[in-house]
Amino acid sequence: PWQIAYSNRKKTMAAFDLEEQEQISQIKGWWEQYGTIVTVIALVAALASVGWQGWNWYRGKQGAEASALYAVVQQAAAERNAPKAREAAGAIIEKYSGTSYADLAALLSAKVQSDAGDLKNARVPLAWAAEKANDPALRSLARLRLASVLLDEKAYDEALAQVQAPSDPDLAARFADLKGDILLAKGKPEEARAAYKEAIDALSGAVKSDASALREIAQAKLDAVGSSK
């Protein structure tokens, strides 16, 4: 009996060996056919993972450095130090333009320059922000402020170009009001009246105090233009 059992065991082991060899052959065949693709996919996935981690690290580093420079702009603004604000904001825009700090630094530096009476240097960051700010709302705000600076410089046509089509509906009334100021300065009272009326209409139904104040101002301008005819 033991001879029979031994013989059967040998047959079983031989069957297992044959099956194993067939599996190995199948795996080798599959690998020969698809191994290169699998290797490439694994390599791409590994590189993508490393790249994503590297990108996150880089963005974090950029944000931290931009934040430190923006603190300098804020300090300069508090000190009313226009050259210092201009230099720090310029560094942020040059090195970290993809961060939100660049948008904020441009607007803050422009305000510091404008308050110092330096309209020329106020225009530079505003022109950048009006075209390249990361936040669409800040781009519209930059256009509005740039138009105001251009109006002060009597560059009426350039100022008018900035207020033609606001991209932010929340600023529509302010754009129209400033457009009226520019048109009036250009000696076009009828067109200015239409712009002031547009500003008033945009504020109809507004209940916020700042909106009410702007509506009253636009109405006063409209009345003044009307009485000058």
Tab-separated table of C-alpha atoms in Angstrom:
chain	number	residue	atom	x	y	z
A	1	PRO	CA	0.000	0.000	0.000
A	2	TRP	CA	2.778	2.404	0.796
A	3	GLN	CA	4.214	1.893	-2.668
A	4	ILE	CA	0.871	2.809	-4.161
A	5	ALA	CA	0.607	5.911	-1.939
A	6	TYR	CA	4.125	6.926	-2.818
A	7	SER	CA	3.406	6.463	-6.514
A	8	ASN	CA	0.234	8.504	-6.252
A	9	ARG	CA	2.117	11.240	-4.360
A	10	LYS	CA	4.740	11.366	-7.107
A	11	LYS	CA	2.017	11.637	-9.709
A	12	THR	CA	0.367	14.458	-7.711
A	13	MET	CA	3.677	16.311	-7.347
A	14	ALA	CA	4.345	15.888	-11.045
A	15	ALA	CA	0.928	17.291	-11.812
A	16	PHE	CA	1.592	20.251	-9.507
A	17	ASP	CA	4.976	20.825	-11.155
A	18	LEU	CA	3.404	20.720	-14.601
A	19	GLU	CA	0.660	23.133	-13.562
A	20	GLU	CA	3.208	25.430	-11.963
A	21	GLN	CA	5.344	25.389	-15.079
A	22	GLU	CA	2.294	26.220	-17.183
A	23	GLN	CA	1.458	29.164	-14.875
A	24	ILE	CA	5.045	30.392	-15.035
A	25	SER	CA	4.991	30.091	-18.817
A	26	GLN	CA	1.727	32.041	-18.948
A	27	ILE	CA	3.124	34.742	-16.674
A	28	LYS	CA	6.301	34.968	-18.744
A	29	GLY	CA	4.270	35.227	-21.912
A	30	TRP	CA	2.029	37.906	-20.424
A	31	TRP	CA	5.035	39.837	-19.152
A	32	GLU	CA	6.768	39.637	-22.530
A	33	GLN	CA	3.636	41.087	-24.091
A	34	TYR	CA	2.675	43.681	-21.479
A	35	GLY	CA	5.729	44.093	-19.252
A	36	THR	CA	7.016	47.218	-20.973
A	37	ILE	CA	3.607	48.904	-20.726
A	38	VAL	CA	3.278	48.016	-17.055
A	39	THR	CA	6.771	49.337	-16.339
A	40	VAL	CA	6.054	52.596	-18.140
A	41	ILE	CA	2.735	53.059	-16.298
A	42	ALA	CA	4.381	52.378	-12.943
A	43	LEU	CA	7.189	54.804	-13.759
A	44	VAL	CA	4.759	57.528	-14.858
A	45	ALA	CA	2.689	57.051	-11.688
A	46	ALA	CA	5.800	57.281	-9.527
A	47	LEU	CA	7.000	60.393	-11.314
A	48	ALA	CA	3.533	61.969	-11.061
A	49	SER	CA	3.450	61.320	-7.326
A	50	VAL	CA	6.898	62.801	-6.832
A	51	GLY	CA	6.007	65.733	-9.095
A	52	TRP	CA	2.785	66.449	-7.186
A	53	GLN	CA	4.596	66.389	-3.854
A	54	GLY	CA	7.307	68.625	-5.288
A	55	TRP	CA	4.726	71.055	-6.677
A	56	ASN	CA	2.943	71.282	-3.336
A	57	TRP	CA	6.257	71.916	-1.595
A	58	TYR	CA	7.162	74.583	-4.144
A	59	ARG	CA	3.788	76.333	-3.809
A	60	GLY	CA	4.098	76.288	-0.041
A	61	LYS	CA	7.584	77.768	-0.238
A	62	GLN	CA	6.445	80.430	-2.705
A	63	GLY	CA	3.481	81.347	-0.510
A	64	ALA	CA	5.625	81.661	2.615
A	65	GLU	CA	8.192	83.871	0.909
A	66	ALA	CA	5.506	86.032	-0.730
A	67	SER	CA	3.739	86.389	2.624
A	68	ALA	CA	6.924	87.643	4.257
A	69	LEU	CA	7.394	90.252	1.535
A	70	TYR	CA	3.756	91.316	1.724
A	71	ALA	CA	4.261	91.992	5.435
A	72	VAL	CA	6.980	94.421	4.367
A	73	VAL	CA	4.528	96.169	2.025
A	74	GLN	CA	1.998	96.443	4.848
A	75	GLN	CA	4.594	97.876	7.188
A	76	ALA	CA	5.701	100.361	4.545
A	77	ALA	CA	2.074	101.387	4.012
A	78	ALA	CA	1.649	101.975	7.747
A	79	GLU	CA	4.814	104.082	7.723
A	80	ARG	CA	3.726	105.850	4.503
A	81	ASN	CA	7.062	104.842	3.042
A	82	ALA	CA	6.290	104.846	-0.685
A	83	PRO	CA	9.742	103.737	-1.965
A	84	LYS	CA	9.845	100.798	0.465
A	85	ALA	CA	6.323	99.713	-0.478
A	86	ARG	CA	7.127	100.044	-4.176
A	87	GLU	CA	10.302	97.956	-3.869
A	88	ALA	CA	8.697	95.143	-1.847
A	89	ALA	CA	5.604	95.009	-4.069
A	90	GLY	CA	7.800	94.945	-7.157
A	91	ALA	CA	9.712	91.987	-5.747
A	92	ILE	CA	6.491	90.069	-5.110
A	93	ILE	CA	5.158	90.769	-8.592
A	94	GLU	CA	8.460	89.773	-10.172
A	95	LYS	CA	9.088	86.573	-8.194
A	96	TYR	CA	5.687	85.452	-6.939
A	97	SER	CA	3.185	86.731	-9.497
A	98	GLY	CA	1.172	83.523	-9.267
A	99	THR	CA	0.231	84.113	-5.633
A	100	SER	CA	-2.635	86.176	-4.252
A	101	TYR	CA	-0.056	88.263	-2.396
A	102	ALA	CA	1.046	89.745	-5.720
A	103	ASP	CA	-2.496	91.024	-6.368
A	104	LEU	CA	-2.807	92.525	-2.885
A	105	ALA	CA	0.684	94.020	-2.936
A	106	ALA	CA	0.024	95.722	-6.281
A	107	LEU	CA	-3.152	97.401	-5.006
A	108	LEU	CA	-1.674	98.387	-1.649
A	109	SER	CA	1.531	99.773	-3.134
A	110	ALA	CA	-0.465	101.754	-5.701
A	111	LYS	CA	-2.492	103.325	-2.898
A	112	VAL	CA	0.678	104.284	-1.020
A	113	GLN	CA	2.154	105.854	-4.178
A	114	SER	CA	-1.087	107.689	-4.930
A	115	ASP	CA	-1.369	109.008	-1.374
A	116	ALA	CA	2.197	110.275	-1.718
A	117	GLY	CA	1.209	112.152	-4.898
A	118	ASP	CA	3.295	109.865	-7.120
A	119	LEU	CA	0.700	109.014	-9.757
A	120	LYS	CA	3.268	107.737	-12.226
A	121	ASN	CA	4.436	104.986	-9.881
A	122	ALA	CA	0.855	104.300	-8.820
A	123	ARG	CA	-0.002	103.444	-12.420
A	124	VAL	CA	2.602	100.681	-12.759
A	125	PRO	CA	1.265	98.137	-10.239
A	126	LEU	CA	-2.328	98.995	-11.138
A	127	ALA	CA	-1.675	98.358	-14.834
A	128	TRP	CA	-0.154	94.987	-13.942
A	129	ALA	CA	-3.043	94.036	-11.659
A	130	ALA	CA	-5.661	95.199	-14.180
A	131	GLU	CA	-4.350	92.668	-16.697
A	132	LYS	CA	-2.675	89.904	-14.715
A	133	ALA	CA	-4.118	89.720	-11.203
A	134	ASN	CA	-5.087	86.165	-10.295
A	135	ASP	CA	-8.483	87.177	-8.872
A	136	PRO	CA	-10.971	88.502	-11.498
A	137	ALA	CA	-12.607	90.746	-8.868
A	138	LEU	CA	-9.241	92.322	-8.072
A	139	ARG	CA	-8.593	92.829	-11.784
A	140	SER	CA	-11.806	94.855	-11.992
A	141	LEU	CA	-10.925	96.832	-8.878
A	142	ALA	CA	-7.457	97.543	-10.277
A	143	ARG	CA	-9.030	98.807	-13.526
A	144	LEU	CA	-11.283	101.104	-11.543
A	145	ARG	CA	-8.392	102.536	-9.538
A	146	LEU	CA	-6.200	102.815	-12.622
A	147	ALA	CA	-8.937	104.792	-14.380
A	148	SER	CA	-9.124	107.133	-11.394
A	149	VAL	CA	-5.368	107.730	-11.493
A	150	LEU	CA	-5.491	108.319	-15.247
A	151	LEU	CA	-8.318	110.818	-14.739
A	152	ASP	CA	-6.170	112.711	-12.225
A	153	GLU	CA	-3.393	112.746	-14.814
A	154	LYS	CA	-5.866	114.079	-17.411
A	155	ALA	CA	-5.267	111.006	-19.585
A	156	TYR	CA	-8.967	110.919	-20.363
A	157	ASP	CA	-8.994	108.518	-23.302
A	158	GLU	CA	-6.887	105.970	-21.439
A	159	ALA	CA	-9.071	106.350	-18.387
A	160	LEU	CA	-12.225	105.879	-20.429
A	161	ALA	CA	-10.856	102.675	-21.937
A	162	GLN	CA	-10.543	101.182	-18.455
A	163	VAL	CA	-14.189	101.711	-17.491
A	164	GLN	CA	-15.976	100.575	-20.624
A	165	ALA	CA	-16.999	97.087	-19.509
A	166	PRO	CA	-16.709	96.024	-15.880
A	167	SER	CA	-16.286	92.270	-15.432
A	168	ASP	CA	-17.555	92.371	-11.850
A	169	PRO	CA	-21.296	93.206	-11.583
A	170	ASP	CA	-20.784	94.422	-8.006
A	171	LEU	CA	-18.640	97.265	-9.341
A	172	ALA	CA	-20.969	98.275	-12.184
A	173	ALA	CA	-22.255	101.379	-10.401
A	174	ARG	CA	-18.771	102.586	-9.482
A	175	PHE	CA	-17.584	102.037	-13.048
A	176	ALA	CA	-20.522	104.030	-14.409
A	177	ASP	CA	-20.037	106.847	-11.887
A	178	LEU	CA	-16.349	107.176	-12.720
A	179	LYS	CA	-17.164	106.993	-16.419
A	180	GLY	CA	-19.439	109.993	-15.902
A	181	ASP	CA	-16.588	111.913	-14.232
A	182	ILE	CA	-14.251	111.151	-17.127
A	183	LEU	CA	-16.804	112.137	-19.769
A	184	LEU	CA	-17.567	115.355	-17.928
A	185	ALA	CA	-13.851	116.151	-17.790
A	186	LYS	CA	-13.689	115.520	-21.549
A	187	GLY	CA	-16.403	118.120	-22.056
A	188	LYS	CA	-19.213	115.672	-22.851
A	189	PRO	CA	-21.973	116.534	-20.346
A	190	GLU	CA	-24.766	114.652	-22.134
A	191	GLU	CA	-22.785	111.417	-22.154
A	192	ALA	CA	-21.794	112.071	-18.553
A	193	ARG	CA	-25.470	112.403	-17.621
A	194	ALA	CA	-26.186	109.015	-19.186
A	195	ALA	CA	-23.342	107.451	-17.224
A	196	TYR	CA	-24.520	108.946	-13.923
A	197	LYS	CA	-28.051	107.731	-14.655
A	198	GLU	CA	-26.620	104.266	-15.338
A	199	ALA	CA	-24.879	104.348	-11.951
A	200	ILE	CA	-28.112	105.337	-10.186
A	201	ASP	CA	-30.063	102.598	-11.956
A	202	ALA	CA	-27.441	100.011	-10.999
A	203	LEU	CA	-27.941	100.975	-7.359
A	204	SER	CA	-31.716	100.898	-7.391
A	205	GLY	CA	-32.981	98.822	-4.507
A	206	ALA	CA	-29.584	98.693	-2.793
A	207	VAL	CA	-29.836	99.033	0.979
A	208	LYS	CA	-26.176	99.043	2.035
A	209	SER	CA	-24.973	102.365	3.445
A	210	ASP	CA	-22.068	102.648	0.995
A	211	ALA	CA	-24.422	101.941	-1.926
A	212	SER	CA	-26.862	104.575	-0.670
A	213	ALA	CA	-24.032	107.090	-0.338
A	214	LEU	CA	-22.810	106.384	-3.874
A	215	ARG	CA	-26.359	106.723	-5.222
A	216	GLU	CA	-26.732	110.105	-3.536
A	217	ILE	CA	-23.388	111.254	-4.946
A	218	ALA	CA	-24.286	110.095	-8.469
A	219	GLN	CA	-27.662	111.815	-8.191
A	220	ALA	CA	-25.988	115.043	-7.060
A	221	LYS	CA	-23.640	114.872	-10.053
A	222	LEU	CA	-26.561	114.209	-12.388
A	223	ASP	CA	-28.462	117.192	-10.989
A	224	ALA	CA	-25.373	119.409	-11.276
A	225	VAL	CA	-24.807	118.457	-14.906
A	226	GLY	CA	-28.464	119.058	-15.644
A	227	SER	CA	-28.474	122.531	-14.070
A	228	SER	CA	-25.403	123.551	-16.062
A	229	LYS	CA	-27.136	123.172	-19.420
